Each structure stands twice: as C-alpha cells, then as structure tokens.
Coordinates of C-alpha atoms in Angstrom, one line a residue:
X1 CA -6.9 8.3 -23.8
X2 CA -10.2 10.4 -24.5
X3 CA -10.1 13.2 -22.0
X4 CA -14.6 13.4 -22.2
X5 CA -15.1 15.5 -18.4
X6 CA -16.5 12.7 -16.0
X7 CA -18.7 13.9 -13.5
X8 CA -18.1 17.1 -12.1
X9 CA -17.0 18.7 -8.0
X10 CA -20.9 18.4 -7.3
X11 CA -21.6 15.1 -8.0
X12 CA -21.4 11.9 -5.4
X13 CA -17.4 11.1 -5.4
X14 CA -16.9 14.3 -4.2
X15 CA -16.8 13.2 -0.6
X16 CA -14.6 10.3 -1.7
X17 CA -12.3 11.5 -4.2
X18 CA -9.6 14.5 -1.7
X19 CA -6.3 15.1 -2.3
X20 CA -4.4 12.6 -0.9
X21 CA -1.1 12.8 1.7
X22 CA 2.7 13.6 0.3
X23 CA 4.5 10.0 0.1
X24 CA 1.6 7.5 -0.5
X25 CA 0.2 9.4 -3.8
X26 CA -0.4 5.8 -5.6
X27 CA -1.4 3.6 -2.6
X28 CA -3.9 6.3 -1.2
X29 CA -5.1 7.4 -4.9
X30 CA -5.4 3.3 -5.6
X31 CA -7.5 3.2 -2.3
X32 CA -9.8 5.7 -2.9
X33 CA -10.8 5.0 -6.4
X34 CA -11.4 0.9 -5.6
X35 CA -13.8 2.6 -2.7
X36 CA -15.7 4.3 -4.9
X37 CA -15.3 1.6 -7.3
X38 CA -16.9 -0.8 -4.5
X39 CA -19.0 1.7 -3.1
X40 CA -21.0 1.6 -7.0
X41 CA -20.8 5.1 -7.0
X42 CA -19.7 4.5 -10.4
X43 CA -21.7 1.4 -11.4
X44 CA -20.4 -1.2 -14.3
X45 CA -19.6 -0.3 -17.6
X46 CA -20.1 3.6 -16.6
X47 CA -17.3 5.6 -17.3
X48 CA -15.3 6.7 -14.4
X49 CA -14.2 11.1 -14.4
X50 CA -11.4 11.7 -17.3
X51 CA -7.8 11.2 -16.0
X52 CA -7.2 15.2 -15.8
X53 CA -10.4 15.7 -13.7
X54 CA -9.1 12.3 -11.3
X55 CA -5.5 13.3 -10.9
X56 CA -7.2 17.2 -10.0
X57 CA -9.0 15.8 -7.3
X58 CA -6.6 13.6 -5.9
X59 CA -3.6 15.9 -6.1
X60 CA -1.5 13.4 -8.1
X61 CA 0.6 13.6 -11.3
X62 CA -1.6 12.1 -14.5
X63 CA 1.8 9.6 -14.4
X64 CA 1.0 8.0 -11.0
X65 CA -2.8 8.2 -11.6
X66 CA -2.0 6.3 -14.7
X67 CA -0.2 3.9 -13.1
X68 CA -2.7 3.3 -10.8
X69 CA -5.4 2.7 -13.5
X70 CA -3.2 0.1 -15.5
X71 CA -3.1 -1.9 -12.1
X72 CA -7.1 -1.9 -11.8
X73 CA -6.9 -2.2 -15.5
X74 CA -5.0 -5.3 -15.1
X75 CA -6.9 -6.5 -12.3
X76 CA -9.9 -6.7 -14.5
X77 CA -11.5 -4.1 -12.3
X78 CA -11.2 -1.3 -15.1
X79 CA -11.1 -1.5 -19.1
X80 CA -10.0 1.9 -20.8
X81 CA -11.6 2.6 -24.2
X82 CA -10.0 4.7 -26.7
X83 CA -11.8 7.0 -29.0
X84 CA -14.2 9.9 -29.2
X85 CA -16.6 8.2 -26.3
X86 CA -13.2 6.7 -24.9
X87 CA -12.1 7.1 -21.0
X88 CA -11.5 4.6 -18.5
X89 CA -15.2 2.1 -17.7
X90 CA -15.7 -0.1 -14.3
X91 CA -15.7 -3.4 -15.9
X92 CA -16.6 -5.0 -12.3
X93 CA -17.3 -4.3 -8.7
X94 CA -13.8 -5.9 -7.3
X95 CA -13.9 -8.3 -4.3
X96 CA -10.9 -9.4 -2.6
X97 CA -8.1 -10.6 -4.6
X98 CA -5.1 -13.0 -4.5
X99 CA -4.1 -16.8 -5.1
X100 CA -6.3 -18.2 -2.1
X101 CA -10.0 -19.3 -2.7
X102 CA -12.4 -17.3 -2.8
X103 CA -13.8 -19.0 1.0
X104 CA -10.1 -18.4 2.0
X105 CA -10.2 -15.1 1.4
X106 CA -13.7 -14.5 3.0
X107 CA -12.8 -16.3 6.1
X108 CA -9.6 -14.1 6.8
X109 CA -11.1 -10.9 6.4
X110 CA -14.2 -11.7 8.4
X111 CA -12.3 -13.4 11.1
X112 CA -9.7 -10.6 11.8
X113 CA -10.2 -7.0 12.9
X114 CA -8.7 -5.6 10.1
X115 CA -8.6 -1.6 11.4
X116 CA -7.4 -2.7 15.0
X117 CA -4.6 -5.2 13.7
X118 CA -3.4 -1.9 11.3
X119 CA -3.2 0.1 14.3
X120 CA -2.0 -1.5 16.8
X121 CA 0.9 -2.7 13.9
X122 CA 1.4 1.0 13.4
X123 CA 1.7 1.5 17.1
X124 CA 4.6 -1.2 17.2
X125 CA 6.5 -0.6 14.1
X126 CA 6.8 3.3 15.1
X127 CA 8.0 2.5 18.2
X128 CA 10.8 0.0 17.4
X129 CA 12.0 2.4 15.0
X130 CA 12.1 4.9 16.8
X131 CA 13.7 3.3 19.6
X132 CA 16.7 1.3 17.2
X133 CA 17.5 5.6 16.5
X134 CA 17.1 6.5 20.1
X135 CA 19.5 3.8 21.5
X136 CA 22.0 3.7 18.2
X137 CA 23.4 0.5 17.1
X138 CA 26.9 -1.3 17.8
X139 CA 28.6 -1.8 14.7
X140 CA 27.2 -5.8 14.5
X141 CA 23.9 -4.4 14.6
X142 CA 24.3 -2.0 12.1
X143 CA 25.6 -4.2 9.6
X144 CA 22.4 -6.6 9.9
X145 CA 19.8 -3.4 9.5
X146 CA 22.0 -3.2 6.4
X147 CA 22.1 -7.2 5.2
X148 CA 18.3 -7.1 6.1
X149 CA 18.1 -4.0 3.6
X150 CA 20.3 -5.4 1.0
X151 CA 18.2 -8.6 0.8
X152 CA 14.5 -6.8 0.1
X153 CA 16.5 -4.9 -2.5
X154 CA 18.0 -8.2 -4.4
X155 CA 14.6 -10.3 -3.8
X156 CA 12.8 -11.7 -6.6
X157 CA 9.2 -10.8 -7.0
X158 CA 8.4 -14.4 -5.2
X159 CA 10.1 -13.8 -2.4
X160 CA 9.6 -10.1 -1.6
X161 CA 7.3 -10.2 0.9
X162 CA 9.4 -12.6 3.0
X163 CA 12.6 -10.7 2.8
X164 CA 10.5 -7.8 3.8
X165 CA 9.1 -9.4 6.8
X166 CA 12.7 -10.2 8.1
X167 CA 13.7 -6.3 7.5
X168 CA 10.9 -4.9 10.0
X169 CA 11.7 -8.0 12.2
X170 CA 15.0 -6.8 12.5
X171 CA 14.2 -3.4 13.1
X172 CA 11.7 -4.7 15.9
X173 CA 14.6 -7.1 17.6
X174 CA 17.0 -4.3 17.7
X175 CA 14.7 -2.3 19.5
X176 CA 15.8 -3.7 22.7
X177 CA 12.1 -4.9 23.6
X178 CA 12.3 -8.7 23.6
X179 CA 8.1 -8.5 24.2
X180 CA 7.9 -5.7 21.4
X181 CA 9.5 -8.0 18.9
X182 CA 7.6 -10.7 20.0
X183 CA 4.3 -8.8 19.7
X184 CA 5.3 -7.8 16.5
X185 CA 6.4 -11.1 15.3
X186 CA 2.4 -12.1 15.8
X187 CA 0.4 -9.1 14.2
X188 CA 2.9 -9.1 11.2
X189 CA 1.7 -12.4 10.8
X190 CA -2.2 -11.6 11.2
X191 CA -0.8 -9.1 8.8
X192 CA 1.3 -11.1 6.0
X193 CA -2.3 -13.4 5.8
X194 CA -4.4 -10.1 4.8
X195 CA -1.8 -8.8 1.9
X196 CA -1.5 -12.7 0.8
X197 CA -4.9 -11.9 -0.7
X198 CA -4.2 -9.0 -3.0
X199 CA -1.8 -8.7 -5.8
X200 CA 2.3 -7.7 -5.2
X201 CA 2.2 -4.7 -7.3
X202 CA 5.6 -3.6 -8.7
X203 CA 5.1 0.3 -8.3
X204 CA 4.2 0.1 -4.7
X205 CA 7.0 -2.6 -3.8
X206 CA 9.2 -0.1 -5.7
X207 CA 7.8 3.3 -3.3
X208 CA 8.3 0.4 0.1
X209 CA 11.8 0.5 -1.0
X210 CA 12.7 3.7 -1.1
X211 CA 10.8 4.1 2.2
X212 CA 13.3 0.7 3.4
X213 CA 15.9 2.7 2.4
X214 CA 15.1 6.4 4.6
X215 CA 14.1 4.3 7.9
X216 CA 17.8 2.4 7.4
X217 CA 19.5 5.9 7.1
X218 CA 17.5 7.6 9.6
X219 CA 18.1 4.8 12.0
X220 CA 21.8 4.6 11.4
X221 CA 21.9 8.2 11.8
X222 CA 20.3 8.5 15.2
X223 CA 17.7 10.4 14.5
X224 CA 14.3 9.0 16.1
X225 CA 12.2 11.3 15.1
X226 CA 13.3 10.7 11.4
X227 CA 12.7 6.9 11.5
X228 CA 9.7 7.1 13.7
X229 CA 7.7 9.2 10.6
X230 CA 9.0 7.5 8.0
X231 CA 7.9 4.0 9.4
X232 CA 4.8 5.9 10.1
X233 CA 4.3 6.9 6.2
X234 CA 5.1 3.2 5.2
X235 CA 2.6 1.9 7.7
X236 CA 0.2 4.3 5.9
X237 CA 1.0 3.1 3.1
X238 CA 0.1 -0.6 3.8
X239 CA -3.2 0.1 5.3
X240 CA -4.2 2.1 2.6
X241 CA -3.7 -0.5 0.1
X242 CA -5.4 -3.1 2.1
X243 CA -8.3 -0.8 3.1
X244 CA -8.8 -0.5 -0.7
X245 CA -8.4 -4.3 -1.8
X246 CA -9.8 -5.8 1.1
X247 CA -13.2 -3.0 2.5

C-alpha cells in the first residue's frame, strides 16, 4: 500500500486517534478509527493518514492495524487504492451493521442504554469471576468451566456466540450468587441483541479466546485477582467494539 503521510499530530484526529490499552490493540484501534470515520472527520472518498502514521498513533503493530482495515475494508466502510496517490479512502460513513433490518437495528440501539447496560455487565462479570477464584471449585465444577471452554473453542462460526454465552453463564452460576447469575442471565441478553447487529469478526473471536482461555486458568488456579482483570480486559474489549459499530 502507498505510504503518502495522511494528516499530520496537528490536525483534527488528533484528539481521537491515542494509543490504545495493552490486550484490546484491534478492538480499541477498530473503535477509534470507525469514530472518526462516523464523526466525518475524514469525509468520503478522502484518504484516511498512511498505515505507518495510524499504527504511530495508535500504538499498534502495522499487522493488527492491517487487520483492522481489511475488516472496514470488507465492511464496505473503507476501499484501499494502490499506486502513487494510493492509501486507504472512506468509501462510506458506516451505520449499524448486522443481518436485522435496518428499523431493527435502529429500534435496539435507541431503546437500550447502551453505556449503562456495558457497565453494569462489567460490574457483574468481574465479580463472578472473581468470586468462582475466591471460593475455588470442587472437582464437578471444575470440569464444567472446562467443557464450557472446550465448546467456544470447537464452535463453528454460527454458533460462536451461543457457546460463548453459556461459558460466562457458567462462570456467573458458579459464583455462588443465585441473584448474580440471574442478573446476569438478563443484561447478557440486552447484550447478545446489541452484538447481533455487527459483524462476528474472526480476529476478535480469535483474541476472546485466548482471553476464555486466561480467565479458565486463573479461575482454576485461585487467583481472584487474576480472573477478576482479565474478565475486566475482555469486557473492554466488548464495549469497545460495540461503541465503534454501534455510536
């Protein structure tokens, strides 16, 4: 790709465009650049800054910022151009995304209080985690955190989000907290609705697994703390890919 300089530290992303958290590189890079993207900070068919310039500001590798312009690219949101006026061009201001309608998706974002139902899922999913370490699991426990695991690891791309729901239900109904799980069991509903309308992408599903795979080990190991941040980073995670498909 034609590495032209895009606009420079002065110009209007610079407010937008910070260098984002260790373990959410892609979603939090992903999330910033559809804001400015929606923002039309960079309006359509201008060219967005060159990749080196991008990946500088967000404090990511060229790989993962690369990866995160092929998924705008093949959102339609993005069209890169090769040549000596090359670089990567806003081909349209994104709205929400998904297989629902478009009055579908407009009626579940404006109906839900999208920043209070991320919290207070944050608020939940910390705490069952870190209460599953605190109180340790008997061995029939253990070996259903494990199944739970195993089965988001082995699930087709159709039916990853479903497996995926059952693994942070299980870590919620070992938590002890019959009214915990049950509160949980209702805002990851409210939650499963809002990522229905953007796209499963394959590099973030393949990150939520490794992060799977930590909060198993930490919780197995007893080690609240442990489980606690890393269900912390993976609620980050989440948000920040929502916040950018669904502002």
């Amino acid at each position: 790709m034609d590495e032209q300089s895009g606009p420079g530290p002065s110009d209007g992303l610079a407010p937008l465009l910070r260098p984002v958290r260790v373990g959410n590189g892609f979603e939090e890079a992903l999330e910033q650049i559809l804001q400015v993207i929606r923002l039309g900070l960079v309006s359509e068919g201008d060219r967005l800054p060159s990749e080196r310039d991008l990946a500088d500001r967000l404090g990511v590798s060229r790989v993962t910022l690369r990866e995160v312009l092929k998924v705008l690219a093949d959102q339609g949101i993005v069209e890169s151009r090769r040549g000596r006026y090359g670089g990567t061009f806003v081909h349209e201001r994104p709205g929400p995304v998904g297989d629902g309608s478009a009055a579908e998706l407009r009626r579940r974002i404006t109906t839900v209080d999208v920043e209070d139902t991320l919290r207070f899922r944050e608020v939940l999913e910390v705490g069952a985690a870190g209460l599953c370490a605190a109180q340790g699991l008997d061995r029939a426990q253990a070996v259903r955190l494990r199944e739970a695991l195993a089965q988001t690891r082995d699930a087709p791309l159709a039916e990853y989000r479903r497996r995926d729901t059952l693994l942070h239900l299980t870590v919620a109904r070992l938590s002890g907290s019959p009214s915990l799980a049950g509160q949980y069991a209702a805002v990851r509903a409210t939650v499963n609705d809002l990522l229905d309308c953007i796209p499963l992408l394959v590099r973030n599903l393949e990150h939520s697994q490794h992060q799977h795979t930590a909060l198993v080990e930490a919780i197995l190991d007893g080690d609240p703390d442990a489980a606690a941040e890393v269900m912390r980073e993976h609620c980050a995670g989440t948000a920040a890919l929502l916040r950018g498909f669904l502002a």
